[in-house]
C-alpha positions as semicolon CSV with decimal commas, in nm:
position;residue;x (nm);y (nm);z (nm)
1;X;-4,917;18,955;18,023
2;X;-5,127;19,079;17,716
3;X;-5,007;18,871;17,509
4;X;-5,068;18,565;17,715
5;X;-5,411;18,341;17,650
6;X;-5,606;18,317;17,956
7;X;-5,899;18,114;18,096
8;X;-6,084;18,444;18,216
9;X;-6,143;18,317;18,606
10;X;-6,422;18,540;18,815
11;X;-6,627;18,509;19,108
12;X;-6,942;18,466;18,987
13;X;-7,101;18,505;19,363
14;X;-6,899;18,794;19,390
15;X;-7,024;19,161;19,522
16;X;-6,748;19,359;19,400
17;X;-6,364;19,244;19,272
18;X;-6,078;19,444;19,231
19;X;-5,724;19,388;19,147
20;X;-5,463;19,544;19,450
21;X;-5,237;19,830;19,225
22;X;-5,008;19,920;19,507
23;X;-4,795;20,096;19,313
24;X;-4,842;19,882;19,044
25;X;-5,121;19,588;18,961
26;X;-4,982;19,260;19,179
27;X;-4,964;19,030;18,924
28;X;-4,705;18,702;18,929
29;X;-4,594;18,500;18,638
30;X;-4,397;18,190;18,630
31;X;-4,333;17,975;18,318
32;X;-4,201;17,639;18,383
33;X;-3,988;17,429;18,157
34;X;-4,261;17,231;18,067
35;X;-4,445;17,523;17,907
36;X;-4,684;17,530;18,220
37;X;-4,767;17,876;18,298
38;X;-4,875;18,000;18,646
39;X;-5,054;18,352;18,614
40;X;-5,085;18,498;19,044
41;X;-5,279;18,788;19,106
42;X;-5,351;18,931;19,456
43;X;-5,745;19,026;19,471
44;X;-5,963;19,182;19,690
45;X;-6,317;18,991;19,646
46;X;-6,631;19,041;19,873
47;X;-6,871;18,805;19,860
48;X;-7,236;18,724;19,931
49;X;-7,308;18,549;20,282
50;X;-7,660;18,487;20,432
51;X;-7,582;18,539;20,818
52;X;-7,804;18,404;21,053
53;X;-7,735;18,621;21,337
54;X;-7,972;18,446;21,582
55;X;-7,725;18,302;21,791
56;X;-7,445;18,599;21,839
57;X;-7,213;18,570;21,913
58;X;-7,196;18,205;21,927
59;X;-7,300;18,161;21,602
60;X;-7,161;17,982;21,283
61;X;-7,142;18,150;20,919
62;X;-7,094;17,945;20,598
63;X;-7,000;18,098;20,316
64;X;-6,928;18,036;19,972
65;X;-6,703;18,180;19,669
66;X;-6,784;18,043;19,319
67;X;-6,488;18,080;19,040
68;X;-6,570;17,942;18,684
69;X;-6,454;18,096;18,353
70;X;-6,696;18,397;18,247
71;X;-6,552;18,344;17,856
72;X;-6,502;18,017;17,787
73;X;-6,741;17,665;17,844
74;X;-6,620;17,332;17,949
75;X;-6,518;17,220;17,609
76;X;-6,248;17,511;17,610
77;X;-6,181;17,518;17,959
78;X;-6,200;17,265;18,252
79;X;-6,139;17,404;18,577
80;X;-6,034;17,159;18,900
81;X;-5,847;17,181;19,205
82;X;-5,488;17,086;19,247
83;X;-5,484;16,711;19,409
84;X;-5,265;16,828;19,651
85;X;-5,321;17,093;19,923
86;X;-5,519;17,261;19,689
87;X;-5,644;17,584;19,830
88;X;-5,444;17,735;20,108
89;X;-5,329;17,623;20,416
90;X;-5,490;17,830;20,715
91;X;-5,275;17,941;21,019
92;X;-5,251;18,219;21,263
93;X;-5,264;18,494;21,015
94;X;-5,594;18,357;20,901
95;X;-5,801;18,507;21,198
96;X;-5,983;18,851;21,167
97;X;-6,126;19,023;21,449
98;X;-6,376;18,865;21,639
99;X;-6,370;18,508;21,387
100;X;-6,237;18,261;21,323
101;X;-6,179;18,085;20,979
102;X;-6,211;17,705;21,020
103;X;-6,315;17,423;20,792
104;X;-6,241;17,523;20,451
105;X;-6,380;17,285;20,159
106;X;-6,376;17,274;19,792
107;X;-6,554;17,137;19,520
108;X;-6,592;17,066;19,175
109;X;-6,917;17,126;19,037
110;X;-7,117;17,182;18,682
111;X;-7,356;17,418;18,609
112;X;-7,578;17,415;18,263
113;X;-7,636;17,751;18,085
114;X;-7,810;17,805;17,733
115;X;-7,457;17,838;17,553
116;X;-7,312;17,482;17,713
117;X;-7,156;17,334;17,996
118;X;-6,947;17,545;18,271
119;X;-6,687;17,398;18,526
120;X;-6,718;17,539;18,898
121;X;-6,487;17,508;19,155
122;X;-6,663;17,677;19,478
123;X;-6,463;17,712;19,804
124;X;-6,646;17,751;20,086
């Protein structure tokens, strides 16, 4: 895996990230015989969410995670969802106590720092 180039992914909306170790860092690596190469890693991420609570518990919560490449700028790296089923599909096992996940979108975005161009791709 070192020795592997890779696009450097975060959360840039993220409050804290860390990579599951159980006993050893969950990490998946595929190469296919086209020379793609799928890199997996199982993360826990907590994001930010404004909640307005006014309504509880019949309230509705949007939230949003934003990945883009921390290290490299569009003209290195362009980030986009697959065109097919491209996050997840959402069953059952997608419900935590007392919610419900529903509605999931994605997007491709741009965002403009001093040093260039970025690719986005938030979920929300």
């Amino acid at each position: 895996m070192e020795k592997l180039w890779q696009p450097h992914v975060c959360f840039v909306n993220s409050k804290k990230s860390e990579l599951h170790t159980s006993p050893t860092p969950n990490t998946f690596v595929m190469i296919y015989p086209n020379g793609t190469v799928w890199i997996n890693y199982r993360l826990r991420v907590e994001g930010l969410c404004y909640m307005d609570l006014s309504l509880f518990p019949f309230d509705v919560q949007e939230c949003e995670l934003i990945l883009e490449s921390y290290a490299y700028n569009a003209a290195k790296v362009r980030l986009k969802w697959r065109d097919w089923d491209p996050v997840f599909s959402y069953g059952s096992r997608a419900r935590l106590p007392d919610f419900v996940l529903s509605n999931v979108k994605w997007a491709k975005n741009s965002f403009f720092y001093a040093a260039g161009q970025w690719d986005q791709v938030p979920l929300s």
